[in-house]
Structure formats: structure tokens, C-alpha cells
Amino acid sequence: MFNTLKKIIQYPRLTQEYPKIINSTANFIGQPVIHPERCCFCGACAQRCPSQAIAFDGAARRIGINYDQCVFCVLCEDVCQSGAIRMTHCFELAERSRAKLRPDGSVLTESAAAEPNTADAKPTLVIHEADVPAMADEALTGELKKHIMKVFGRSLQIREVDSGSCNACDYEINALNNPVNDIERLGISFVASPRHADMLLVTGTATRNMQQALVKTYQATPDPKLVVAVGACACSGGIFRDSYATNNGIDSLIPVDVYIPGCPPRPQAIIYGILKALERVE
Amino acid sequence: MVTTMNTLNTNINLSNLKETLTDTFSAVELPNGCIKSENNTDSLGMQAKAVTDNILYFRVESDRIEPICTYIHKEWGYQLVLMFANDENEDELGTDLGYGLYYVFADKEYRILVTIKTVIGAAKPEVQSLSHTIQAAAGYEREIQDLFGIVPIGHPDAKRLVFHSNWPQGIYPLRKTFDVRSKLPMAKEEIRFRKVEGEGVFEIPVGPVHAGIIEPGHFRFSVAGEPIINLEAQLYYVHKGIEKLAEGQTLEKGLYLSERISGDETFANSLAYCQAIETISGSNVPERAEYMRVLFAELERLTSHLGDLGGVCLDAAYGFATFQFRMMRGWAYALADELCGMRFLRSVNTLGGMRKDFVKGKEASLIRQLEQIRSELEDTVSIVKSNSLFTDRVENTGILATPIAIDLNAVGPGGRASGVGYDVRRWFPYAAYDKLEVQIPEHNNGDINCRFNIKIEECFESIRLMVQAIETMPAGPVLEPITHVKPYHFAFGITEAPRGENIHWLMTGKNNTIYRYKIRTPSFCNWPALCYAVNGNIIPDFPLINKSFNLSYAGNDL
């Protein structure tokens, strides 16, 4: 008992004060950024990108990164001969719409050669008409949602759903509870059931075997609710896009409020995304 | 059982082994490393590195499969460590067309891998099941049935494994004719679970969405009062089709896929993948990279084990210890961040070595931080060990009996806690492990306490190995890039992941692509073992037992 008490008071506060203080000294790998003015438009990065995240049009001399697909693997920086691609330390990447994560601002116009089927690819799950999370319902609760946001802007209950990740995102979400991040200091806690939750934190591609469970979990969460997609898989399918067993992003099944890119996103990037959903950060 | 195995083994040497298999079972020895013997001299003019002589391939007729495998398993005591199929119906592969079935047996003491191959004609895809004599085969046979449509005749429980009720009958994704992008309609099959009936027996369904922040899986408990009579785990909720996604892709893309098989085993998986390709290409990895690989592999093990130890404490409601372990895990992540900028050690390995020299100039800081984790771990362990309430909860709970562990080929800490003293780092050393002395802890009771102790001892051992690797690391380059590999060649990649033995088998296709990538992570072997370990325990102890194994769902489901 004495040793336990001694240990408890041994260390000063370990918790990092994000988002009050941004710990920018670390040398971690964050967002890759393309400087088109330096680009020689050889197309090597777009060709070798493992998740086809680089939107490239050599003829029109346009290039950009779809951050919802990017797996932050550093390969583009390594293959770029003209030094046009640089990895930065930026991790605050979460956005309210997927279009904002794309250079041309559009989710549907993807490089046509790589994606012949996406335009008419529909979610494969057979959901009963009445079961589909209706947009009308969303609109009805919109006003209420704004009001409630003010209320649960201070406290939030989260249910995490893994819909087919590699478990790295889940470990990062787990790390939100460790002494370094301690998300409870922000009034945010994780609950055991979707019935108790205000927010679903979804990781993974919504695999064929998980999609029904994901929709059911969504339906079990009381309105108004928020959905945050964590990681490249949940945003767009990531490296597992276009497989017989996956969907290209969870937004083909349920409406998403905030997308957090990353593979996996760092715990602080997840905190940023959650706070963004709560409109507590800009 | 262990002792009989050892006495049997001493009589076997390689020539004896070859003779027996060729004479008794008319097996034909195949060249190691390529699919066509005439293809040995390749156009690229590369000389295949003599892989260890202890990896053997034999080809037998499909009707001899059962007797030869039974013989190898029963008479010699070899373990079935892997079984997989390969669609070899492409004309380029020669005359022996059909579905190749590979049975891999390991003599873990004498470091021998024997692969028995048979070819099944596409017209009648069926094979005699081995599950009655070799229990470990049951899961593989169900997997092959789902993915290739090869029916195991006489399998005791050949229900679907990979696919749930939504997959249409008669479609097999790993056949080459199947397009990976196919989106099939949702079927409505019925899933049946093993029924336990009797007065007062009831079922508890749990999952796939669990109460904690963990991966999805469905557990069907049959209980009488509190004690569990039977547990059936339905997994594969996170099946993403990784093996199919890898086919036809470049070797480079395969590396990034292998890193995403299971998040917290990123490095072990990418290392196994690199190992397979480096063996095929015959290139030598620079020595400094070999030492760096040990450093990263041990850092991953340390991080993973610290998380597991914290998890066991959390499920035993021992908050203080949980947060101690989580704090140390946070330090381990910070260490990874400092080393390579990636908490999950992604984009660190690359074909032929390491992407960069991550260690240079950081040696002193690394050793200081490792020392800090070590001394904190020592303090915490002594506090946890003196807590009799905690020890009472974990001792004699969730026992995995040694014979069951052997039969199911339980690996890693789960196996070592039950007296299966096998560790790839010692028996099939890779990277620089043959130059460092690896101590393998062993316990025999098979309960949570033993698994807990194994992981504690392995944490200390990992720290020791990391320090040793940093101190003895030679200077020099860290990368010998690999750009071309020969087509239709194959090799194993075997590593010890934090959860145990990790086997990858890779066959190259044309133009530096992947023809077939078979992944078997330790979780695949240990999930059935977990289902045995819970029997007779009470339901509230299940989370604790589950956490003591801490298996990966993603690594199992692929």
C-alpha cells in the first residue's frame, strides 16, 4: 500500500494539455503536402501510391492528394525526384465534409482510370426502406441537434465501433484513455452501449460482415447523434478499397459528421476531430 | 507427451526423412523455391541464395495425403504449422494444373520445415480431411473450403468460417477467375451454432460490437449457472480480403498491405513479408539493418505486452496497475515516435533493409529511455505481485492444458505459458537474432498468471535485447534495394510476432507482382485454444482470460 501511494505521487502531471498547448516539438510524420510549382509531373508518385490517393492529371498539369485515402506511408516523398512532396508535422486534418479532404473538392470525380465502377457502386447491404437513416429525419432533428450541441458541447458519451480496421485506430482510441491524453479531462468519456452514446466513433472499412452490425448500432444510438469516421479506412476504404469484402468508406452506409484522416490518426488528431464535431474548435 | 516427441525426433535425420517419404509414400521431392524445375535458370541471371537445407518440398498424389500427413504427425511428432491452397490453373505454371494444396509440418527442435504438396483437379475439388487425426487442420480446412471451394471430406464440423450468412453459395474469392472488385448481392443463409442442451442450460450471445474499445467478434456461450460449458467464437467480422487484394499487385504495394494486417503487429508482419521476398531474390540484407530489425521488433513486442498487462489489470479492476502499464506504454510509443515518427512502426521496413538509418545519433537517448521503462516496470511488477487479491483472481483461472496446447499448435506467450517452449527467434532465427542470445521464459500451469508472468519476463528480455542490439550494432549501410524478383518463385517468411509464430508464404507472379500471398498470424492458431481455456470458468472471468491471450481479430480474419 505504501509503495502504491509512493508511486502515485512520484510523477508530476504526465498529461499533455492538448488542445490548449500543441506539442509541436516531436518529430512525427504528419500530413504530406505537394508543392505543384516544384512538381515535374512525372506521375511516379501517383503510380506507386499504395492507396491511389494522389489525384494526378499530367495533361492538365494538376496534382493533389486525397487525404481521405492517404495512408501517410511517406512513399511519395521518397519517390519524388523534384522534391515537390514533403511530409509535415501537421496532424489537425479532420474535416466536416469529405470533399474538403480532396484537392478538387469533389468526392465523385476520382481519377477515372483507377476507378471505373465507383460512380454507380452502391452499398451492397440490403436495408429495408424504412430502416435507412433518412435524411428527412436528419433535417427534422437539425434544429434540435444544434440546441443539444450546446448542451453536450461540455460533456460527451462516445461509443466506439470497429467496422473492420486493422486495430491500429482502435489502439489509438484506447490511448485516449491513457495518462498521456486522458480525454476525460475534456468531459468526454467512452460508454459500453450505443444506447448511452451521443457519438459513434467508427473505425474500419465497414466490411461486408460488419455492415449490418454498423447500421444496427447507428439505429440503436438515440437521436440526435454524431458520427465520426476515424482513419483512412473509415473515410474512404483506405488501402482496402475496392475489395469484395469491404465498402469504400462508412459514409456509403451511415451519415458522417466529421472525417479524421490518418493511418492511424494520432490520438491528438482524434481529439481534434471529436472537438471539431462538437464545434469546440474551428 | 512432450518427452515422447523428443525421443522420437532424435532418430530422424534429413536423409532418413527424405528416404522414408519417397520410398514409403512415393513422394517426389520438389526443388525448393520455384514452381517449375526447368525455370531454375532465370532470365534475370540472378543466383538463388541457397536457402536453408532444412526446408523441403514433396509432391504426392491426393489419395496419399492422409497417410503421409498422419505418418509425419504421429510417427515423427511434427506439428502442422500451416496449410493453404493455391490456384495453379494458369497455363504458364506448367503441366501440373489444378489447385495446389500445401501442408507444412515443422520439426521445431531440429529446425526442419517439410511441405507436402498435392494437386487437386479443378473438376472434382475435394480432399480427405485430416481433422480427425490432426486437430490443428480443422480451421485451415474450413478456410480453404470457403475461399477455394475445396471440400474436406469427413470433416467433423465443416461449417462456414470466413463467410457469414450473407455470402452466396458456390462463389470462391481466391480462385483466379474471381474478380476482387465484385460486389455480390447479400444472401440469407442460416448460421447454426453448436447446441448444448439440458436442464438449466442457456445461451449468452455477445457481440459483434463489444462494450470495450476492441475489435468485433461474436461469442456464443453455453452456460449452466455461472460456469461456461462451451464457447463458440464466430470471427471474420473484419475480413477484408487481404490475400485477394495482394494478388496481382506490385511487391511494393504488398509491403504496405502487410503492414496493415494487424495494427499492433505491423513490424512483425512487414518483416515476414520482406523476409520472403529477400529469400526469393537471394539478396543479402545489410548487417546494420538486421540489428535495427531486432530493435524494432522488440520495441513492438514491448509495446504490445505492456498493453496486454494493463488490460489484464483493468479487467481485474486493478486501476492503479492499469495506469502504470498504460503510462509505460505511452513511453514506448514516444520512443517509437522519436525513432521513426510512426507510433505503429509503419514505413520502417522496406524490401532489402530499412527505409532510413533511424538509430544513428539517438543511441544514448534510446538507452536512457529504455532504462527508465525497465526500472518503472520493476517497481510496478513488485507492487502487483504483492497484491494477493489480484494473484487470487488470476491464478488457476483460464487454464490451457499442455496436451490441448500441443494439439492445437498454440504459439507465442499463450503456448509458452502452457509448457510449449517454442519461439521462432530461437528455433528459426532471423534478422540478427542468431547473433544475440535470446532467453525464452517458460511456465507450465497454463493459467492467466502464467501468461501474465511470461509477458512480464518477455518485456524485460525485450529491453535487454534492444539495449544489446543498440550496443553491438555495426556501422554501415541499411538498405540493399530489391527491384526485380524471379517469377513463380516462392518462399516462407517466419517471424515471432508479439502474439507468437507468424508464417507468411509468398509466390511471385510475372513482372514483380504477387501471385499468391498466404498469411497465417499467431491469432489463427490461438483462437481455438482460447475457446478451450474458458471451459469450466465463470462468465465474469471471460474478459480476463480473453485479455490474457489478447488475440488479434484483424490478424485472424485478414
mmCIF file of C-alpha atoms in Angstrom, chain A residues 162-165 205-210 240 243-247, chain B residues 143 146-147 161-164 166-167 173-174 178 215-216 235-245 553-558:
data_model
loop_
_atom_site.group_PDB
_atom_site.id
_atom_site.type_symbol
_atom_site.label_atom_id
_atom_site.label_comp_id
_atom_site.label_asym_id
_atom_site.label_seq_id
_atom_site.Cartn_x
_atom_site.Cartn_y
_atom_site.Cartn_z
ATOM 1 C CA ASP A 162 -14.721 -1.143 -35.167
ATOM 2 C CA SER A 163 -16.255 -1.928 -38.519
ATOM 3 C CA GLY A 164 -13.222 -3.644 -39.980
ATOM 4 C CA SER A 165 -9.990 -1.866 -39.144
ATOM 5 C CA THR A 205 -13.953 -0.034 -43.836
ATOM 6 C CA ALA A 206 -17.419 -1.330 -42.901
ATOM 7 C CA THR A 207 -16.658 -4.835 -44.110
ATOM 8 C CA ARG A 208 -19.338 -6.956 -45.662
ATOM 9 C CA ASN A 209 -19.648 -8.980 -42.467
ATOM 10 C CA MET A 210 -19.817 -5.885 -40.241
ATOM 11 C CA PHE A 240 -8.519 -1.868 -48.605
ATOM 12 C CA SER A 243 -12.349 -5.440 -52.327
ATOM 13 C CA TYR A 244 -15.198 -7.925 -52.491
ATOM 14 C CA ALA A 245 -15.382 -7.768 -48.703
ATOM 15 C CA THR A 246 -15.205 -4.033 -47.991
ATOM 16 C CA ASN A 247 -17.058 -0.781 -48.621
ATOM 17 C CA GLU B 143 -10.851 -21.679 -44.506
ATOM 18 C CA ASP B 146 -14.697 -21.087 -48.060
ATOM 19 C CA LEU B 147 -12.030 -19.402 -50.154
ATOM 20 C CA LEU B 161 -15.608 -19.986 -41.323
ATOM 21 C CA VAL B 162 -14.707 -16.887 -43.311
ATOM 22 C CA PHE B 163 -18.126 -16.034 -44.630
ATOM 23 C CA HIS B 164 -21.251 -15.399 -42.667
ATOM 24 C CA ASN B 166 -24.538 -13.039 -46.318
ATOM 25 C CA TRP B 167 -22.198 -14.781 -48.791
ATOM 26 C CA PRO B 173 -12.924 -15.468 -53.978
ATOM 27 C CA LEU B 174 -9.384 -16.841 -54.010
ATOM 28 C CA PHE B 178 -12.991 -14.293 -59.267
ATOM 29 C CA GLU B 215 -12.394 -5.350 -32.343
ATOM 30 C CA PRO B 216 -15.612 -7.093 -33.356
ATOM 31 C CA LEU B 235 -14.997 -14.339 -36.081
ATOM 32 C CA TYR B 236 -14.190 -12.921 -39.527
ATOM 33 C CA TYR B 237 -16.253 -9.776 -38.974
ATOM 34 C CA VAL B 238 -13.238 -7.787 -40.115
ATOM 35 C CA HIS B 239 -12.483 -9.967 -43.146
ATOM 36 C CA LYS B 240 -11.218 -7.512 -45.759
ATOM 37 C CA GLY B 241 -9.920 -9.955 -48.370
ATOM 38 C CA ILE B 242 -6.244 -9.002 -47.881
ATOM 39 C CA GLU B 243 -4.908 -12.160 -49.543
ATOM 40 C CA LYS B 244 -7.007 -11.483 -52.644
ATOM 41 C CA LEU B 245 -6.207 -7.761 -52.630
ATOM 42 C CA TYR B 553 -9.232 -10.244 -34.728
ATOM 43 C CA ALA B 554 -7.847 -8.408 -37.744
ATOM 44 C CA GLY B 555 -4.841 -10.725 -37.906
ATOM 45 C CA ASN B 556 -7.118 -13.755 -37.837
ATOM 46 C CA ASP B 557 -9.812 -12.530 -40.209
ATOM 47 C CA LEU B 558 -7.499 -10.920 -42.780
#
